[in-house]
Coordinates of C-alpha atoms and ligand atoms in Angstrom, one line a residue:
M1 CA 0.0 0.0 0.0
A2 CA 1.2 3.5 -0.8
F3 CA 2.9 5.4 2.0
K4 CA 1.1 8.4 0.6
P5 CA -1.9 7.6 -1.5
R6 CA -3.0 9.7 -4.5
I7 CA -6.2 11.7 -4.2
E8 CA -7.9 13.8 -6.8
S9 CA -6.9 17.5 -6.5
L10 CA -9.5 20.0 -5.3
E11 CA -9.2 21.8 -8.6
L12 CA -10.1 18.6 -10.5
L13 CA -13.0 17.8 -8.2
I14 CA -14.4 21.3 -8.5
L15 CA -14.0 21.5 -12.2
R16 CA -15.7 18.2 -12.6
I17 CA -18.8 19.5 -10.9
L18 CA -18.7 22.9 -12.6
N19 CA -18.4 21.1 -16.0
T20 CA -21.7 19.4 -15.4
R21 CA -23.4 22.4 -13.9
M22 CA -22.4 25.4 -16.0
E23 CA -20.9 26.3 -19.4
L24 CA -17.2 26.4 -19.1
T25 CA -15.1 28.4 -21.5
E26 CA -13.0 26.6 -24.1
E27 CA -9.9 27.2 -22.1
E28 CA -11.4 26.0 -18.8
R29 CA -12.7 22.9 -20.5
R30 CA -9.3 22.1 -21.9
N31 CA -7.7 22.6 -18.5
Y32 CA -10.4 20.3 -17.0
F33 CA -9.9 17.5 -19.5
N34 CA -6.1 17.8 -19.2
L35 CA -6.4 17.4 -15.4
E36 CA -8.8 14.4 -15.9
K37 CA -6.4 12.8 -18.3
G38 CA -3.3 13.5 -16.3
Y39 CA -5.0 12.0 -13.2
Q40 CA -6.0 8.9 -15.2
G41 CA -2.4 8.4 -16.3
E42 CA -1.1 8.7 -12.8
V43 CA -3.6 6.3 -11.5
Q44 CA -2.6 3.8 -14.1
F45 CA 1.0 4.1 -13.1
D46 CA 0.0 3.6 -9.5
F47 CA -1.6 0.3 -10.4
L48 CA 1.9 -0.9 -11.4
T49 CA 3.8 0.5 -8.5
E50 CA 1.3 -0.9 -6.0
K51 CA 2.0 -4.4 -7.3
L52 CA 5.7 -4.1 -6.4
Q53 CA 6.8 -6.8 -4.0
S54 CA 10.2 -5.3 -3.2
N55 CA 10.8 -3.2 -0.1
C56 CA 10.1 0.4 -0.9
H57 CA 7.9 3.4 0.2
I58 CA 5.6 4.7 -2.5
L59 CA 4.7 8.4 -2.3
N60 CA 2.2 9.5 -4.8
D61 CA 1.9 13.1 -5.8
L62 CA 4.1 15.5 -3.8
L63 CA 4.2 19.2 -4.1
I64 CA 7.1 20.5 -2.2
E65 CA 9.0 23.8 -1.8
S66 CA 12.7 24.0 -1.9
N67 CA 14.8 27.2 -2.1
N68 CA 11.6 29.1 -2.5
K69 CA 10.6 27.2 -5.6
D70 CA 7.7 24.7 -5.8
F71 CA 8.2 21.4 -7.5
Q72 CA 5.8 18.5 -8.1
I73 CA 6.6 14.8 -8.3
D74 CA 4.0 12.5 -9.7
S75 CA 5.4 9.4 -8.1
T76 CA 8.3 8.8 -5.7
L77 CA 9.7 5.4 -4.8
I78 CA 12.1 5.2 -1.9
F79 CA 14.3 2.1 -2.0
Q80 CA 17.3 1.5 0.2
E81 CA 19.0 3.1 -2.8
P82 CA 18.2 5.0 -4.9
L83 CA 15.2 7.2 -4.6
Y84 CA 13.2 7.1 -7.8
V85 CA 11.1 10.1 -9.1
F86 CA 8.7 9.7 -12.0
E87 CA 7.2 12.4 -14.2
V88 CA 4.1 10.6 -15.7
K89 CA 2.8 11.9 -19.0
Y90 CA -0.4 10.4 -20.4
Y91 CA -0.1 12.1 -23.7
Q92 CA -2.0 10.6 -26.6
G93 CA -1.1 10.6 -30.3
N94 CA 2.0 11.4 -32.3
F95 CA 4.6 13.8 -31.0
I96 CA 8.0 15.0 -32.3
F97 CA 10.9 15.3 -29.9
K98 CA 12.8 18.6 -30.1
P99 CA 15.6 19.4 -27.7
D100 CA 13.7 22.1 -26.0
R101 CA 10.1 20.9 -26.4
L102 CA 7.7 18.3 -27.6
E103 CA 5.4 19.1 -30.6
T104 CA 2.4 17.4 -31.9
L105 CA 2.2 16.8 -35.7
S106 CA -0.3 19.6 -35.9
G107 CA 2.3 21.9 -34.3
K108 CA 1.0 22.2 -30.7
I109 CA 3.9 22.8 -28.4
Y110 CA 4.4 21.1 -25.0
Q111 CA 7.1 21.6 -22.5
N112 CA 9.8 19.0 -22.7
P113 CA 9.2 16.8 -19.7
L114 CA 12.9 16.0 -19.5
D115 CA 13.5 19.6 -18.5
Q116 CA 10.8 19.3 -15.9
L117 CA 12.4 16.1 -14.6
K118 CA 15.9 17.8 -14.4
R119 CA 14.5 20.7 -12.4
T120 CA 12.6 18.3 -10.0
K121 CA 15.8 16.3 -9.4
T122 CA 17.9 19.4 -8.8
L123 CA 15.4 20.9 -6.3
L124 CA 14.9 17.6 -4.6
R125 CA 18.6 17.0 -4.3
Q126 CA 19.1 20.4 -2.6
L127 CA 16.2 19.6 -0.3
L128 CA 17.6 16.2 0.7
Q129 CA 21.0 17.7 1.3
N130 CA 19.5 20.4 3.5
L131 CA 17.7 17.6 5.5
G132 CA 20.9 15.6 5.8
Y133 CA 20.1 12.8 3.4
N134 CA 22.6 11.5 1.0
I135 CA 20.5 9.1 -1.0
P136 CA 21.1 9.0 -4.8
I137 CA 18.2 10.1 -7.0
E138 CA 17.2 8.5 -10.3
G139 CA 14.5 10.0 -12.4
Y140 CA 12.4 9.0 -15.4
V141 CA 9.8 10.4 -17.6
V142 CA 7.0 7.8 -18.1
F143 CA 4.9 8.0 -21.3
N144 CA 2.3 5.3 -20.2
N145 CA -0.4 5.9 -22.8
P146 CA -0.3 3.0 -25.3
D147 CA -1.6 5.4 -27.9
F148 CA 1.5 7.6 -27.7
F149 CA 4.3 7.7 -30.2
L150 CA 7.4 9.9 -30.2
Y151 CA 9.2 10.7 -33.4
Q152 CA 12.9 11.4 -33.3
A153 CA 13.0 10.1 -29.8
P154 CA 16.5 10.4 -28.2
L155 CA 18.2 7.1 -27.2
N156 CA 20.0 8.0 -24.1
E157 CA 17.5 9.9 -22.1
P158 CA 15.7 8.5 -19.1
I159 CA 12.3 7.9 -20.8
I160 CA 10.1 4.8 -20.3
Y161 CA 7.5 4.1 -22.9
A162 CA 4.3 2.1 -22.4
P163 CA 5.7 -1.2 -23.9
Q164 CA 8.8 -0.9 -21.7
L165 CA 6.9 -0.5 -18.4
K166 CA 6.5 -4.3 -17.8
T167 CA 10.3 -4.9 -18.0
F168 CA 11.1 -1.9 -15.9
M169 CA 8.7 -2.9 -13.1
K170 CA 10.2 -6.4 -13.2
K171 CA 13.6 -4.8 -12.7
L172 CA 12.3 -2.9 -9.7
N173 CA 10.7 -6.0 -8.3
R174 CA 14.0 -7.9 -8.4
K175 CA 15.8 -5.1 -6.5
Q176 CA 17.3 -6.0 -3.2
S177 CA 16.3 -3.3 -0.7
K178 CA 16.3 -3.0 3.0
L179 CA 14.5 0.0 4.5
S180 CA 15.6 1.4 7.8
I181 CA 14.1 3.9 10.2
H182 CA 16.1 6.4 8.2
H183 CA 14.0 5.7 5.1
N184 CA 10.8 5.8 7.1
K185 CA 11.7 9.2 8.5
L186 CA 12.5 10.5 5.0
A187 CA 9.2 9.3 3.7
E188 CA 7.4 10.9 6.7
K189 CA 9.3 14.2 6.2
L190 CA 8.5 14.4 2.5
V191 CA 4.8 13.8 3.2
S192 CA 4.8 16.4 5.9
L193 CA 6.3 18.9 3.5
H194 CA 3.6 18.3 0.9
K195 CA 1.6 21.4 0.2
V196 CA -2.1 21.6 -0.5
V197 CA -2.8 24.6 -2.7
S198 CA -6.2 26.2 -2.5
P199 CA -7.7 26.2 -6.0
Y200 CA -10.3 28.9 -5.3
S201 CA -8.3 31.9 -6.3
K202 CA -7.3 30.2 -9.5
L203 CA -10.8 29.5 -10.6
R204 CA -13.2 32.0 -12.0
A205 CA -16.0 33.3 -9.7
Y206 CA -19.3 31.3 -9.8
S207 CA -22.4 31.6 -7.7
F208 CA -24.9 29.1 -6.2
E209 CA -27.7 30.8 -8.3
E210 CA -26.1 30.4 -11.7
L211 CA -25.2 26.7 -11.4
R212 CA -27.6 24.0 -12.7
K213 CA -29.3 22.3 -9.8
G214 CA -30.3 18.7 -9.5
L215 CA -29.0 15.4 -8.3
T216 CA -26.6 13.8 -10.7
C217 CA -25.7 10.1 -11.3
S218 CA -22.6 9.1 -9.3
A219 CA -21.2 7.1 -12.2
C220 CA -21.8 9.2 -15.3
H221 CA -22.8 12.6 -13.8
S222 CA -26.0 12.7 -15.9
F223 CA -29.0 14.7 -14.7
N224 CA -31.3 12.1 -16.2
V225 CA -32.1 10.5 -12.8
S226 CA -35.2 9.9 -10.7
L227 CA -36.2 8.6 -7.3
C228 CA -37.4 5.1 -7.3
G229 CA -38.1 3.3 -4.0
G230 CA -35.5 5.0 -1.9
K231 CA -32.9 4.8 -4.7
L232 CA -31.6 7.3 -7.2
V233 CA -31.8 5.6 -10.6
C234 CA -29.9 6.8 -13.7
Y235 CA -31.7 6.4 -17.0
D236 CA -28.5 6.9 -19.0
C237 CA -26.2 4.2 -17.4
G238 CA -28.6 2.3 -15.2
C239 CA -26.6 3.1 -12.0
E240 CA -28.5 2.9 -8.8
E241 CA -27.6 4.6 -5.5
K242 CA -29.2 4.8 -2.1
I243 CA -30.9 8.1 -1.7
D244 CA -29.0 8.9 1.5
A245 CA -25.7 8.4 -0.2
A246 CA -26.8 10.6 -3.1
V247 CA -27.9 13.4 -0.8
L248 CA -24.6 13.2 1.2
R249 CA -22.7 13.3 -2.1
S250 CA -24.6 16.5 -3.0
V251 CA -23.8 18.1 0.4
D252 CA -20.1 17.3 -0.4
E253 CA -20.5 19.1 -3.7
I254 CA -22.0 22.2 -2.1
K255 CA -19.3 22.2 0.6
L256 CA -16.6 21.8 -2.0
L257 CA -17.9 24.5 -4.3
F258 CA -19.0 26.9 -1.6
P259 CA -16.8 26.3 1.5
E260 CA -18.3 29.3 3.3
M261 CA -21.9 28.4 2.8
K262 CA -24.0 27.1 5.6
I263 CA -25.6 23.7 4.9
T264 CA -29.3 24.1 5.6
T265 CA -32.3 21.9 4.6
N266 CA -33.4 24.6 2.1
V267 CA -30.0 24.8 0.4
V268 CA -29.8 21.0 0.1
R269 CA -33.3 20.7 -1.2
E270 CA -32.8 23.4 -3.8
W271 CA -29.6 21.6 -4.9
C272 CA -31.2 18.2 -5.1
V273 CA -34.4 19.2 -7.0
V274 CA -35.8 15.7 -7.3
I275 CA -36.3 15.3 -3.6
K276 CA -39.4 17.3 -2.7
S277 CA -39.6 16.1 0.9
Q278 CA -38.1 18.6 3.3
K279 CA -38.5 16.0 6.0
M280 CA -36.4 13.4 4.2
I281 CA -33.5 15.9 3.7
K282 CA -33.8 16.9 7.3
R283 CA -33.5 13.3 8.5
I284 CA -30.5 12.6 6.3
L285 CA -28.7 15.7 7.5
K286 CA -29.6 15.1 11.1
E287 CA -28.3 11.5 10.9
N288 CA -25.0 12.5 9.4
Y289 CA -24.1 15.9 10.6
K290 CA -24.0 17.9 13.8
V291 CA -27.0 20.2 14.2
M292 CA -26.2 23.8 14.9
G293 CA -28.6 26.7 15.7
K294 CA -32.3 26.4 16.2
K295 CA -35.6 26.4 14.2
K296 CA -35.3 28.4 11.1
Y297 CA -31.6 29.1 11.8
T298 CA -30.7 25.5 11.9
Y299 CA -27.6 24.4 9.9
Y300 CA -25.4 21.4 9.8
V301 CA -21.7 20.9 10.1
Ligands
ZN401 ZN1 -25.5 7.4 -15.0

């Protein structure tokens, strides 16, 4: 099991909800899909590292500051030696390698991930030195989308392509590694340094009023749902969910989108639309949250 599991970023969670409940601009939508895709690629890489039998600590997704500069590591594996860092790119399609960038065949330019990796390794090395660790660092860029092809790919760069992942993981699996308390402390230290950045200032302003209301399907996010015998049923994908779970999921959405908003029966009923019964919402909130205030000033935390 990962020493630090991966969770979806707040920005991704919020954009996922906004994408179903309002019209995003072209740029916002692109950013959202890139985040979804990136996350999907990282999770696929996690499936492989989770299967490792050798002795190592797995730290997924770190955002750390070193020398006043932030750097992000998609995946870190601490072996007795070395410490591996992976920059995971789930790019799809045909790309051309240029020394300073990657380009799609249609001319779209991407930052060269090898430069990113170099920067990460430098900043991490400085940080480890400052912390008194002298463990060697090895880094790789992982292109793990099977539908990715790189023209003019360099031969001697630390890149792992999808068809090479199996062999690479086998190599890691054969590694002799003994972890000491020293390695434990390093893993704990890196996790403690992980920064959670608030996404709210980065996102455009939105209001409760302007967002489309209604319960959505937990699987496909469709609004095409209705209540049927205590369950929320989706007409698009057939998914069923207990009504309590669906309401609590909606409360989570409201809290995520509007962290300052007080959760009241009225707010939740307006958000859920298909649930007409105030009593039912009140019961669910009462059973799952702490009741604050009285009568018409009641809210739930
Ligand atoms: Zn559905």
